[in-house]
Every structure is written in C-alpha cells, then in structure tokens.
XYZ file of C-alpha atoms in Angstrom:
176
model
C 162.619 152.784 45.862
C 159.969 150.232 46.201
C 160.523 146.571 44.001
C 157.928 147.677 42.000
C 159.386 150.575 41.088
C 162.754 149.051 40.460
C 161.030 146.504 38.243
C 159.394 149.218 36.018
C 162.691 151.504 35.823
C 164.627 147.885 34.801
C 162.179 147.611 31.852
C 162.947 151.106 30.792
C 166.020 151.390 30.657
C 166.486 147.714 29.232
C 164.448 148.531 26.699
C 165.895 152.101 25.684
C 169.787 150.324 25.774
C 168.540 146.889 23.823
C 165.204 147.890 21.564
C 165.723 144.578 19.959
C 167.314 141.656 21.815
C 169.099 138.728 19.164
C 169.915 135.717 20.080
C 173.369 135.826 20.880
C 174.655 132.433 19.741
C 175.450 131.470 15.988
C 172.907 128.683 15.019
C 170.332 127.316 11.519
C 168.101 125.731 13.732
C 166.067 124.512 17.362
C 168.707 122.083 16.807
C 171.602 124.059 16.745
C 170.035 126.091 18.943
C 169.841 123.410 21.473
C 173.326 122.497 20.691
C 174.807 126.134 21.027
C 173.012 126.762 24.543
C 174.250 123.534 25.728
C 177.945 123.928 25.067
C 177.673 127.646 26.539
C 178.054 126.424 29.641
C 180.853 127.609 31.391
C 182.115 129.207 28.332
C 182.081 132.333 26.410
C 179.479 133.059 23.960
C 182.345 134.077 21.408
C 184.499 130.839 21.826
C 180.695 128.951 21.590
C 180.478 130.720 18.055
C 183.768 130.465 17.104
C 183.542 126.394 17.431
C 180.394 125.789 16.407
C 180.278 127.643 13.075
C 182.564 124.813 12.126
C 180.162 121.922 13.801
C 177.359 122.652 12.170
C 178.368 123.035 8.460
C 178.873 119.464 9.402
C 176.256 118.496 11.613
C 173.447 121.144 11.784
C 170.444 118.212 12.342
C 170.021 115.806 15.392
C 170.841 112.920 12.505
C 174.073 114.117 11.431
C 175.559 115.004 14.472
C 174.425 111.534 15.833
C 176.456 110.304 12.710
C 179.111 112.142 13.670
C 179.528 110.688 16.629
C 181.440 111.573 20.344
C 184.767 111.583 19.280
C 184.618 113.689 16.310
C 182.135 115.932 18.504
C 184.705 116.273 20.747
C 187.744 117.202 18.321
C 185.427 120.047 17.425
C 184.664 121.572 20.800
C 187.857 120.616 22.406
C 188.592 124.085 23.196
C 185.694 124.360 25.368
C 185.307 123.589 29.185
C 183.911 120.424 29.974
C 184.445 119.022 26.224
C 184.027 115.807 26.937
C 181.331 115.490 28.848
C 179.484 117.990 26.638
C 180.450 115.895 23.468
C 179.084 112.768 25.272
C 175.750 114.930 26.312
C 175.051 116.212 22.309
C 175.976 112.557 21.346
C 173.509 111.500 23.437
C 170.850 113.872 22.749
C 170.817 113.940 19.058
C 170.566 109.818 19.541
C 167.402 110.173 21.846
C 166.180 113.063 19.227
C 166.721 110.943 15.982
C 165.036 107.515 18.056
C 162.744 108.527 20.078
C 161.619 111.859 18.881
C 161.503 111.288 14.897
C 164.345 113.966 14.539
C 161.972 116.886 15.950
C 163.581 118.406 18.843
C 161.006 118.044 21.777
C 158.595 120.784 23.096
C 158.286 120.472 26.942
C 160.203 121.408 29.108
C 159.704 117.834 31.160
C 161.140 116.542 27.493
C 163.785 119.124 26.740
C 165.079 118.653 30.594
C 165.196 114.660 30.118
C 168.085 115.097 27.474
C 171.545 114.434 28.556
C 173.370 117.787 29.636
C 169.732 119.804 29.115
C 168.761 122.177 32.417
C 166.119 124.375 32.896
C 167.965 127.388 32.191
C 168.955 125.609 28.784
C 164.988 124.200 28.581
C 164.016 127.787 28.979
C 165.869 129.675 26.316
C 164.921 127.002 23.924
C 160.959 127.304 24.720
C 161.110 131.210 24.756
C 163.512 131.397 21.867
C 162.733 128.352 19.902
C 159.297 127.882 20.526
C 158.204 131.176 21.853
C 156.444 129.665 24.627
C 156.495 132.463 28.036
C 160.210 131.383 29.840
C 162.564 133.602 31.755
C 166.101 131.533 31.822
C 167.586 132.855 34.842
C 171.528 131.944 34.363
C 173.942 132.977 37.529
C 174.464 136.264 36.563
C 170.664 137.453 36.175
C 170.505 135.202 39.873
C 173.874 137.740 41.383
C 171.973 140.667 39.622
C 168.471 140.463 40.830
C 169.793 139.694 44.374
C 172.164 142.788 44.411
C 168.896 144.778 43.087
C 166.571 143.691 45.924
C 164.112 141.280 43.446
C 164.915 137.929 45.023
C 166.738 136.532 47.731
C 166.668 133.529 46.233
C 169.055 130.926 47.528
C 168.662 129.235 44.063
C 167.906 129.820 40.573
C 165.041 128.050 40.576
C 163.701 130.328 43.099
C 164.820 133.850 41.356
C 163.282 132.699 38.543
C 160.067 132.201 40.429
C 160.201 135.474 42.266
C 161.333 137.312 38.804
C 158.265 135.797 36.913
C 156.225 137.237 40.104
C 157.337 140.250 39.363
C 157.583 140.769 35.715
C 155.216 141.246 33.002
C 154.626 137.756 31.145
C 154.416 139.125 27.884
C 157.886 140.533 28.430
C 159.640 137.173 29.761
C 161.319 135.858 26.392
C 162.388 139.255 25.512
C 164.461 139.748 29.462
C-alpha cells in the first residue's frame, strides 16, 4: 500500500472510531489548559485530572496560581513525575503571564515555547486547541506510530511532525 493510501485509510478509520475528538484533560481555561498539558508530561492523563481538578478550584488564572506560589503548587501535584520541577515551571510561567503578558496567555508559538517547562508539542496543542490555529502535536507515541506505519522515519519529533504535516490534510491537523 502506497503512503498515500495509508494516509487516506488512517483518516477513515480515525474518523469512523472518534467522530468527535475532546480534549482529554480536565481544564476552565487556555490557562488551565496550558497548565494541564504541561504537567502531562510523563504522566497519565487520569492522574493529570485527578490532581488538577483540585488545583484549579484554587488557582484556575495565571494570577492566582502565581499567588499560590511553588510550594503549595507542588503539595498539589506531588503525585506526579517530575513535581518539582513542574511546580517550579507553572510558578514560573503564570509569573511571566501575569508581568509580562497582562494575564493573557500568549499566542505564538515563539511565545508559548519561551515559558518555563513549555515545548512544542505542549505549544502545539495549545494553538490547535486553544487558539485553533493549524498544529499537529506529535508526542512519542504518534512519533513510534507513524514510524511503524511507514509515514516518517523521522529520527525526531520535530521531523515526524514535518513529514506528517506533508502528508496530511491541513484542515484536518487540530482534529489528529
């Protein structure tokens, strides 16, 4: 089967097992939002929900968890891999948000990726989902997947991501 046809049978049957595609991670806001993808890394989605449901009746805006500061970040994700660091990167973030961005979570992705513990992956979801700006976050798994199915031999993400976008309509990016 040639990549082109792979690519058009992926679309299908994506789209006849999820017709709609939620976001998967409990959050109000591009804040939370920001927040949520952040502190999935290396962690479940479930565990991500579980924790932050409690965060953000406290904190749900870049002011408040500021406020709130690293410590008491921390005692709330505790539970998750790489606590500290991530408590120290939303800590950070919601202090360059609330000084230098007027409390309005930025809309590049040059912006977005300047935050402490921001990526592209995490820059991506948040311009497709957020913002609905054209992105296709390519996490490891869509980078193992698209290798096994012949779409990229990327050695990176970066470079799946490039050879996915190649290869996939751009009005159905956010929604893959």
């Amino acid at each position: 089967m040639k990549k082109e046809e792979r690519v058009k049978t992926i679309i299908k049957r994506l789209q006849e097992i999820y017709p709609e595609t939620p976001i998967p991670l409990y959050h109000q806001n591009d804040f939370t939002l920001l927040v949520a993808v952040a502190l999935s890394a290396q962690s479940t989605d479930k565990k991500v929900n579980e924790l932050t449901k409690k965060l953000f009746k406290v904190a749900p805006t870049p002011e408040r968890m500021y406020k709130l500061g690293e410590k008491k970040i921390y005692n709330f994700i505790k539970q998750l891999g790489l606590a500290k660091i991530k408590a120290k990167n939303i800590y950070n973030s919601s202090k360059i948000i609330v000084e230098k961005y007027n409390n309005i979570i930025p809309r590049t992705f040059k912006e977005l990726e300047s935050l402490p513990g921001v990526g592209h992956k995490t820059a991506s979801v948040i311009m497709s989902q957020a913002f609905g700006v054209p992105a296709f976050p390519v996490d490891t798994h869509i980078h193992r997947l698209s290798q096994r199915w012949g779409l990229s031999s990327g050695k990176s993400v970066r470079q799946t991501e490039h050879d996915l976008k190649k290869l996939f309509p751009k009005v159905l990016w956010n929604k893959l």
